[in-house]
Tab-separated table of C-alpha atoms in Angstrom:
chain	number	residue	atom	x	y	z
L	240	UNK	CA	155.708	127.804	83.189
L	241	UNK	CA	154.687	127.686	86.525
L	242	UNK	CA	154.437	123.900	87.885
L	243	UNK	CA	150.628	125.082	88.394
L	244	UNK	CA	150.225	126.106	85.028
L	245	UNK	CA	151.518	122.215	84.015
L	246	UNK	CA	150.040	120.656	86.749
L	247	UNK	CA	146.737	122.501	84.914
L	248	UNK	CA	147.992	121.327	81.115
L	249	UNK	CA	148.478	117.801	82.418
L	250	UNK	CA	144.828	117.585	84.040
L	251	UNK	CA	144.047	118.799	80.756
L	252	UNK	CA	145.924	116.939	78.823
L	253	UNK	CA	144.933	113.572	80.735
L	254	UNK	CA	141.259	114.536	80.480
L	255	UNK	CA	141.154	114.191	77.056
L	256	UNK	CA	143.358	111.210	76.794
L	257	UNK	CA	140.137	109.580	78.845
L	258	UNK	CA	137.197	110.792	76.364
L	259	UNK	CA	139.379	109.637	73.527
L	260	UNK	CA	139.454	106.126	75.265
L	261	UNK	CA	136.270	106.591	76.594
L	262	UNK	CA	134.442	107.077	73.150
L	263	UNK	CA	137.529	104.545	71.574
L	264	UNK	CA	135.917	102.112	74.061
L	265	UNK	CA	131.951	102.942	73.555
L	266	UNK	CA	132.765	102.394	69.597
L	267	UNK	CA	134.345	99.446	70.297
L	268	UNK	CA	131.369	98.050	72.241
L	269	UNK	CA	127.997	99.586	69.987
L	270	UNK	CA	126.949	96.533	67.296
L	271	UNK	CA	129.008	96.000	64.079
L	272	UNK	CA	125.143	96.958	62.314
L	273	UNK	CA	123.153	98.743	62.774
L	274	UNK	CA	120.230	98.456	62.373
L	275	UNK	CA	120.083	95.202	60.264
L	276	UNK	CA	119.699	92.328	61.980
L	277	UNK	CA	122.163	89.237	61.232
L	278	UNK	CA	122.391	86.584	63.944
L	279	UNK	CA	124.569	83.668	64.414
L	280	UNK	CA	124.343	80.750	66.413
L	281	UNK	CA	127.376	80.252	68.797
L	282	UNK	CA	128.402	77.644	70.782
L	283	UNK	CA	129.749	78.224	73.786
L	284	UNK	CA	131.801	75.533	75.498
L	285	UNK	CA	132.585	74.656	78.690
L	286	UNK	CA	135.026	75.897	80.284
L	287	UNK	CA	136.313	78.793	77.768
L	288	UNK	CA	137.440	81.351	79.261
L	289	UNK	CA	136.069	85.335	78.422
L	290	UNK	CA	139.154	86.706	75.666
L	291	UNK	CA	137.632	82.816	74.206
L	292	UNK	CA	134.459	83.285	73.820
L	293	UNK	CA	135.461	86.696	72.593
L	294	UNK	CA	137.371	85.743	70.069
L	295	UNK	CA	134.849	83.147	69.288
L	296	UNK	CA	132.627	86.211	68.594
L	297	UNK	CA	134.990	88.119	66.683
L	298	UNK	CA	136.049	85.508	63.920
L	299	UNK	CA	131.726	85.322	63.729
L	300	UNK	CA	132.119	89.189	63.060
L	301	UNK	CA	129.678	89.457	66.265
L	302	UNK	CA	131.968	92.086	67.893
L	303	UNK	CA	135.000	94.720	66.753
L	304	UNK	CA	137.239	93.670	69.273
L	305	UNK	CA	137.976	90.632	71.465
L	306	UNK	CA	139.508	93.293	74.168
L	307	UNK	CA	136.749	95.252	74.384
L	308	UNK	CA	134.831	92.384	75.281
L	309	UNK	CA	137.160	90.882	78.111
L	310	UNK	CA	137.023	94.446	79.168
L	311	UNK	CA	133.522	94.814	79.977
L	312	UNK	CA	132.994	91.377	81.063
L	313	UNK	CA	135.935	92.045	83.918
L	314	UNK	CA	134.533	95.350	84.440
L	315	UNK	CA	130.906	93.971	84.831
L	316	UNK	CA	132.451	90.903	87.079
L	317	UNK	CA	130.915	88.860	84.985
L	318	UNK	CA	134.135	86.997	83.073
L	319	UNK	CA	133.718	84.078	85.172
L	320	UNK	CA	129.845	83.886	84.771
L	321	UNK	CA	129.757	83.290	81.203
L	322	UNK	CA	127.704	80.237	80.522
L	323	UNK	CA	127.981	76.907	77.987
L	324	UNK	CA	125.780	76.407	75.766
L	325	UNK	CA	123.907	77.532	71.703
L	326	UNK	CA	123.069	81.392	71.706
L	327	UNK	CA	122.030	83.114	69.099
L	328	UNK	CA	123.746	86.442	68.578
L	329	UNK	CA	122.538	89.793	66.842
L	330	UNK	CA	125.377	92.008	64.978
L	331	UNK	CA	122.782	95.132	66.178
L	332	UNK	CA	123.616	94.003	69.895
L	333	UNK	CA	126.041	96.100	71.810
L	334	UNK	CA	128.611	94.026	73.770
L	335	UNK	CA	127.085	95.104	77.199
L	336	UNK	CA	123.986	92.882	75.638
L	337	UNK	CA	125.998	89.875	74.445
L	338	UNK	CA	127.821	89.822	77.661
L	339	UNK	CA	124.709	89.784	79.603
L	340	UNK	CA	122.878	87.296	77.305
L	341	UNK	CA	125.711	84.946	77.840
L	342	UNK	CA	125.703	85.850	81.687
L	343	UNK	CA	122.506	84.462	82.179
L	344	UNK	CA	122.358	82.222	79.570
L	345	UNK	CA	119.815	81.972	77.418
L	346	UNK	CA	120.215	79.585	75.469
L	347	UNK	CA	118.636	78.827	71.900
L	348	UNK	CA	117.291	76.441	74.014
L	349	UNK	CA	115.870	75.860	76.707
L	350	UNK	CA	115.698	72.964	79.589
L	351	UNK	CA	112.843	71.457	80.872
L	352	UNK	CA	112.806	67.714	82.978
L	353	UNK	CA	109.927	65.556	83.247
L	354	UNK	CA	109.921	63.215	86.237
L	355	UNK	CA	109.151	59.991	86.485
L	356	UNK	CA	106.181	59.576	87.434
L	357	UNK	CA	104.093	63.299	86.446
L	358	UNK	CA	100.826	63.199	85.161
L	359	UNK	CA	99.496	65.005	81.852
L	360	UNK	CA	98.386	67.646	84.106
L	361	UNK	CA	101.668	68.042	86.298
L	362	UNK	CA	103.363	68.423	82.896
L	363	UNK	CA	101.628	70.778	81.362
L	364	UNK	CA	101.513	72.950	84.598
L	365	UNK	CA	105.743	72.503	84.409
L	366	UNK	CA	105.022	73.680	80.679
L	367	UNK	CA	103.453	76.746	81.890
L	368	UNK	CA	105.381	77.703	84.954
L	369	UNK	CA	108.811	77.348	82.215
L	370	UNK	CA	106.829	79.961	79.789
L	371	UNK	CA	106.730	77.112	77.399
L	372	UNK	CA	103.073	77.428	76.484
L	373	UNK	CA	99.428	76.595	77.799
L	374	UNK	CA	98.727	74.527	80.132
L	375	UNK	CA	95.400	74.463	78.840
L	376	UNK	CA	96.217	73.671	75.066
L	377	UNK	CA	98.615	71.004	76.147
L	378	UNK	CA	96.153	69.419	78.042
L	379	UNK	CA	93.518	69.718	75.542
L	380	UNK	CA	95.940	68.371	72.305
L	381	UNK	CA	96.615	65.489	75.177
L	382	UNK	CA	92.611	64.594	74.954
L	383	UNK	CA	92.566	64.856	71.136
L	384	UNK	CA	96.346	64.236	69.942
L	385	UNK	CA	96.640	62.209	66.520
L	386	UNK	CA	97.852	59.011	68.061
L	387	UNK	CA	97.726	57.083	64.303
L	388	UNK	CA	101.311	56.755	63.793
L	389	UNK	CA	101.480	54.622	67.463
L	390	UNK	CA	99.522	51.536	66.699
L	391	UNK	CA	100.011	50.578	70.185
L	392	UNK	CA	98.136	53.802	71.273
L	393	UNK	CA	95.642	53.424	68.554
L	394	UNK	CA	93.493	50.889	70.805
L	395	UNK	CA	92.377	53.378	73.228
L	396	UNK	CA	89.501	52.831	76.110
L	397	UNK	CA	86.879	55.705	75.245
L	398	UNK	CA	86.793	56.596	79.425
L	399	UNK	CA	90.693	57.606	78.691
L	400	UNK	CA	91.097	60.616	80.186
L	401	UNK	CA	94.228	61.808	78.203
L	402	UNK	CA	94.726	59.750	74.916
L	403	UNK	CA	98.563	59.916	75.511
L	404	UNK	CA	98.384	59.983	79.179
L	405	UNK	CA	101.934	57.242	79.869
L	406	UNK	CA	103.464	57.439	75.970
L	407	UNK	CA	105.167	60.760	77.392
L	408	UNK	CA	108.280	59.754	78.629
L	409	UNK	CA	109.942	61.617	81.657
L	410	UNK	CA	113.067	62.658	80.511
L	411	UNK	CA	115.154	66.163	80.081
L	412	UNK	CA	114.489	68.141	76.689
L	413	UNK	CA	116.319	70.693	75.061
L	414	UNK	CA	113.547	73.228	73.826
L	415	UNK	CA	113.996	75.379	71.152
L	416	UNK	CA	112.429	78.772	71.351
L	417	UNK	CA	109.065	78.783	70.232
L	418	UNK	CA	108.203	75.793	69.717
L	419	UNK	CA	104.216	74.891	69.944
L	420	UNK	CA	102.257	72.642	72.463
L	421	UNK	CA	102.308	70.580	69.881
L	422	UNK	CA	105.366	69.798	69.175
L	423	UNK	CA	106.008	69.633	73.077
L	424	UNK	CA	104.010	67.054	73.073
L	425	UNK	CA	105.116	64.629	69.913
L	426	UNK	CA	108.821	65.399	71.640
L	427	UNK	CA	107.834	63.396	74.384
L	428	UNK	CA	105.841	60.458	72.314
L	429	UNK	CA	108.666	60.307	69.576
L	430	UNK	CA	111.400	59.751	72.748
L	431	UNK	CA	109.184	57.399	74.363
L	432	UNK	CA	108.770	55.362	70.721
L	433	UNK	CA	112.332	55.793	70.825
L	434	UNK	CA	112.551	54.086	73.815
L	435	UNK	CA	110.770	51.479	73.399
L	436	UNK	CA	112.786	49.123	71.586
L	437	UNK	CA	111.829	45.995	69.862
L	438	UNK	CA	113.166	43.694	72.417
L	439	UNK	CA	111.061	44.995	74.707
L	440	UNK	CA	108.134	45.060	72.710
L	441	UNK	CA	108.651	41.820	71.823
L	442	UNK	CA	109.140	40.756	75.565
L	443	UNK	CA	105.568	41.928	76.363
L	444	UNK	CA	104.243	39.812	73.852
L	445	UNK	CA	106.231	36.361	75.635
L	446	UNK	CA	104.712	37.404	78.673
L	447	UNK	CA	101.251	37.876	77.637
L	448	UNK	CA	101.164	41.370	78.125
L	449	UNK	CA	100.372	43.760	75.094
L	450	UNK	CA	102.020	47.434	75.406
L	451	UNK	CA	99.240	49.728	76.734
L	452	UNK	CA	98.494	46.905	79.306
L	453	UNK	CA	102.678	47.095	80.195
L	454	UNK	CA	102.521	51.006	80.487
L	455	UNK	CA	99.006	50.939	82.272
L	456	UNK	CA	100.798	48.123	84.954
L	457	UNK	CA	104.001	50.343	84.732
L	458	UNK	CA	102.531	54.070	85.295
L	459	UNK	CA	100.627	51.883	88.803
L	460	UNK	CA	104.184	51.060	90.174
L	461	UNK	CA	105.479	54.013	89.583
L	462	UNK	CA	103.066	55.357	91.947
L	463	UNK	CA	103.052	52.956	94.463
L	464	UNK	CA	106.893	52.094	94.359
L	465	UNK	CA	108.880	54.946	96.809
L	466	UNK	CA	112.090	52.385	96.612
L	467	UNK	CA	114.299	51.300	94.004
L	468	UNK	CA	113.811	47.457	95.481
L	469	UNK	CA	109.913	47.298	95.734
L	470	UNK	CA	108.902	47.835	91.453
L	471	UNK	CA	109.794	44.579	90.794
L	472	UNK	CA	107.859	43.331	93.606
L	473	UNK	CA	104.869	45.201	93.893
L	474	UNK	CA	104.949	44.633	89.586
L	475	UNK	CA	104.625	40.852	90.852
L	476	UNK	CA	102.237	41.548	93.059
L	477	UNK	CA	99.494	43.199	90.678
L	478	UNK	CA	100.020	39.932	88.004
L	479	UNK	CA	99.437	37.574	90.059
L	480	UNK	CA	95.701	40.057	91.500
L	481	UNK	CA	95.165	39.422	88.021
L	482	UNK	CA	95.712	36.304	87.301
L	483	UNK	CA	93.663	35.616	90.353
L	484	UNK	CA	91.287	37.885	88.842
L	485	UNK	CA	91.548	39.836	91.890
L	486	UNK	CA	90.602	43.537	92.177
L	487	UNK	CA	93.898	45.891	92.416
L	488	UNK	CA	92.274	47.916	94.958
L	489	UNK	CA	95.842	50.311	93.548
L	490	UNK	CA	95.314	53.619	96.000
L	491	UNK	CA	97.407	55.650	93.155
L	492	UNK	CA	94.528	54.913	90.933
L	493	UNK	CA	92.547	56.591	93.690
L	494	UNK	CA	94.433	59.439	94.367
L	495	UNK	CA	94.361	59.584	90.096
L	496	UNK	CA	90.592	60.604	90.364
L	497	UNK	CA	91.353	62.585	92.877
L	498	UNK	CA	94.033	65.184	91.463
L	499	UNK	CA	96.470	64.486	94.094
L	500	UNK	CA	98.224	62.191	96.484
L	501	UNK	CA	96.285	61.922	99.130
L	502	UNK	CA	98.388	60.809	101.735
L	503	UNK	CA	95.329	58.115	103.798
L	504	UNK	CA	92.297	56.928	101.918
L	505	UNK	CA	89.078	56.764	103.800
L	506	UNK	CA	86.159	54.004	102.445
L	507	UNK	CA	84.216	57.173	100.843
L	508	UNK	CA	87.632	57.548	98.721
L	509	UNK	CA	87.734	54.130	97.154
L	510	UNK	CA	83.938	54.149	96.697
L	511	UNK	CA	84.000	57.061	93.977
L	512	UNK	CA	82.139	56.328	90.897
L	513	UNK	CA	85.019	56.053	88.145
L	514	UNK	CA	86.494	53.566	85.543
L	515	UNK	CA	89.825	54.418	86.881
L	516	UNK	CA	88.129	52.954	90.656
L	517	UNK	CA	90.600	49.538	90.898
L	518	UNK	CA	88.815	49.174	94.066
L	519	UNK	CA	85.476	49.071	92.351
L	520	UNK	CA	86.203	47.255	89.149
L	521	UNK	CA	87.626	44.422	88.471
L	522	UNK	CA	90.661	44.205	85.680
L	523	UNK	CA	93.097	47.178	84.794
L	524	UNK	CA	91.586	50.572	85.219
L	525	UNK	CA	91.059	52.140	81.522
L	526	UNK	CA	94.769	53.808	80.876
L	527	UNK	CA	97.971	54.850	82.577
L	528	UNK	CA	97.678	56.531	85.440
L	529	UNK	CA	100.614	58.384	85.252
L	530	UNK	CA	104.151	59.033	82.627
L	531	UNK	CA	106.151	55.499	83.484
L	532	UNK	CA	110.123	55.586	83.252
L	533	UNK	CA	111.988	52.962	82.286
L	534	UNK	CA	113.133	51.409	85.570
L	535	UNK	CA	108.679	51.011	86.116
L	536	UNK	CA	108.242	49.763	82.262
L	537	UNK	CA	111.293	47.548	83.238
L	538	UNK	CA	109.233	45.964	86.591
L	539	UNK	CA	106.857	44.916	84.718
L	540	UNK	CA	108.375	43.556	81.906
L	541	UNK	CA	110.985	41.186	84.100
L	542	UNK	CA	108.456	40.737	87.436
L	543	UNK	CA	109.878	39.285	90.347
L	544	UNK	CA	108.076	35.802	90.497
L	545	UNK	CA	106.538	36.217	93.992
L	546	UNK	CA	103.333	34.106	96.587
L	547	UNK	CA	102.468	38.347	97.520
L	548	UNK	CA	99.010	39.524	96.603
L	549	UNK	CA	98.976	41.744	99.234
L	550	UNK	CA	101.231	45.051	100.018
L	551	UNK	CA	101.138	48.513	102.433
L	552	UNK	CA	103.650	51.128	102.512
L	553	UNK	CA	105.390	51.777	105.782
L	554	UNK	CA	105.855	55.448	106.969
L	555	UNK	CA	109.583	55.309	105.067
L	556	UNK	CA	107.784	54.397	101.945
L	557	UNK	CA	109.159	50.641	102.498
L	558	UNK	CA	106.804	48.225	100.983
L	559	UNK	CA	105.616	44.972	103.156
L	560	UNK	CA	104.162	42.433	101.279
L	561	UNK	CA	101.661	39.145	102.154
L	562	UNK	CA	100.469	36.390	100.857
L	563	UNK	CA	96.780	36.387	102.892
L	564	UNK	CA	94.957	38.447	103.671
L	565	UNK	CA	95.908	38.065	107.761
L	566	UNK	CA	99.063	38.074	106.745
L	567	UNK	CA	98.349	42.021	105.607
L	568	UNK	CA	96.165	42.493	108.449
L	569	UNK	CA	99.293	41.691	110.863
L	570	UNK	CA	101.947	44.400	108.683
L	571	UNK	CA	98.853	47.611	108.429
L	572	UNK	CA	99.087	47.010	112.339
L	573	UNK	CA	102.771	47.214	112.245
L	574	UNK	CA	103.486	49.934	110.236
L	575	UNK	CA	100.875	52.157	112.396
L	576	UNK	CA	102.864	51.721	115.225
């Protein structure tokens, strides 16, 4: 037999082997069952290697071969990119589809973080950006939500923009896919109620404030303060002004009316006709102007005892506090330099 003939036969054999191997791999990567979509929730723990994830999927009956799973992950360059989390896996998914899902982190839950001081409008916008729901529907619910389960929310002012403003607790939430806008809203309210401990409610009563008053003040503190240490002092200033029957004159309330954080307010801005205008109206605004975090709430519950009744922020966000109007004018002049 000639050398060329032998070489040809070996080539044919190798092609046959590769075709057979390719067929085996193809079959092993195909869905366990089709078209029936049996589902299972797979929990991938942090630090799990591709072969460990493959074993987990195999034990759950979601794939036909651990080796095939590991091979596909390797070939696609994703073996080290599979993310931890809870996943819904269907038996009619191919290994390639499962690997892609794990690499993209398409978990059962989607995460959303509500920062301290966000308003209902900002939260609604974020929800829509995250494709978790409609901003308009969320805002409509925030206006008309049934708050009868929460006594401290029942006595709301008729002039409030949103019934639930102030009571949507800033936090990171794990949202199940398909959750409605109402479920999202209730999740945040429930978290607020959970965070507002009995001792905090008792403290509010002890200092002569209702829960609603605490949250209104906390929302002002949250929007005014940019530095942690300023919060209890600003809370003390607001309480001093209330005791002395002085208007709060909070720039943050004007920004709430305007709908955006205007840096420098004009005289015309402070003359806007609105029940939220604390330059024109004595006492607290009708409701909170944002959803405060725990630090701002605690600042109101445990304010700094001070004689200050004025403050102004410098360009770095630090506040300068004054006891008299003359001192305040001097502080304004100083921060403008």
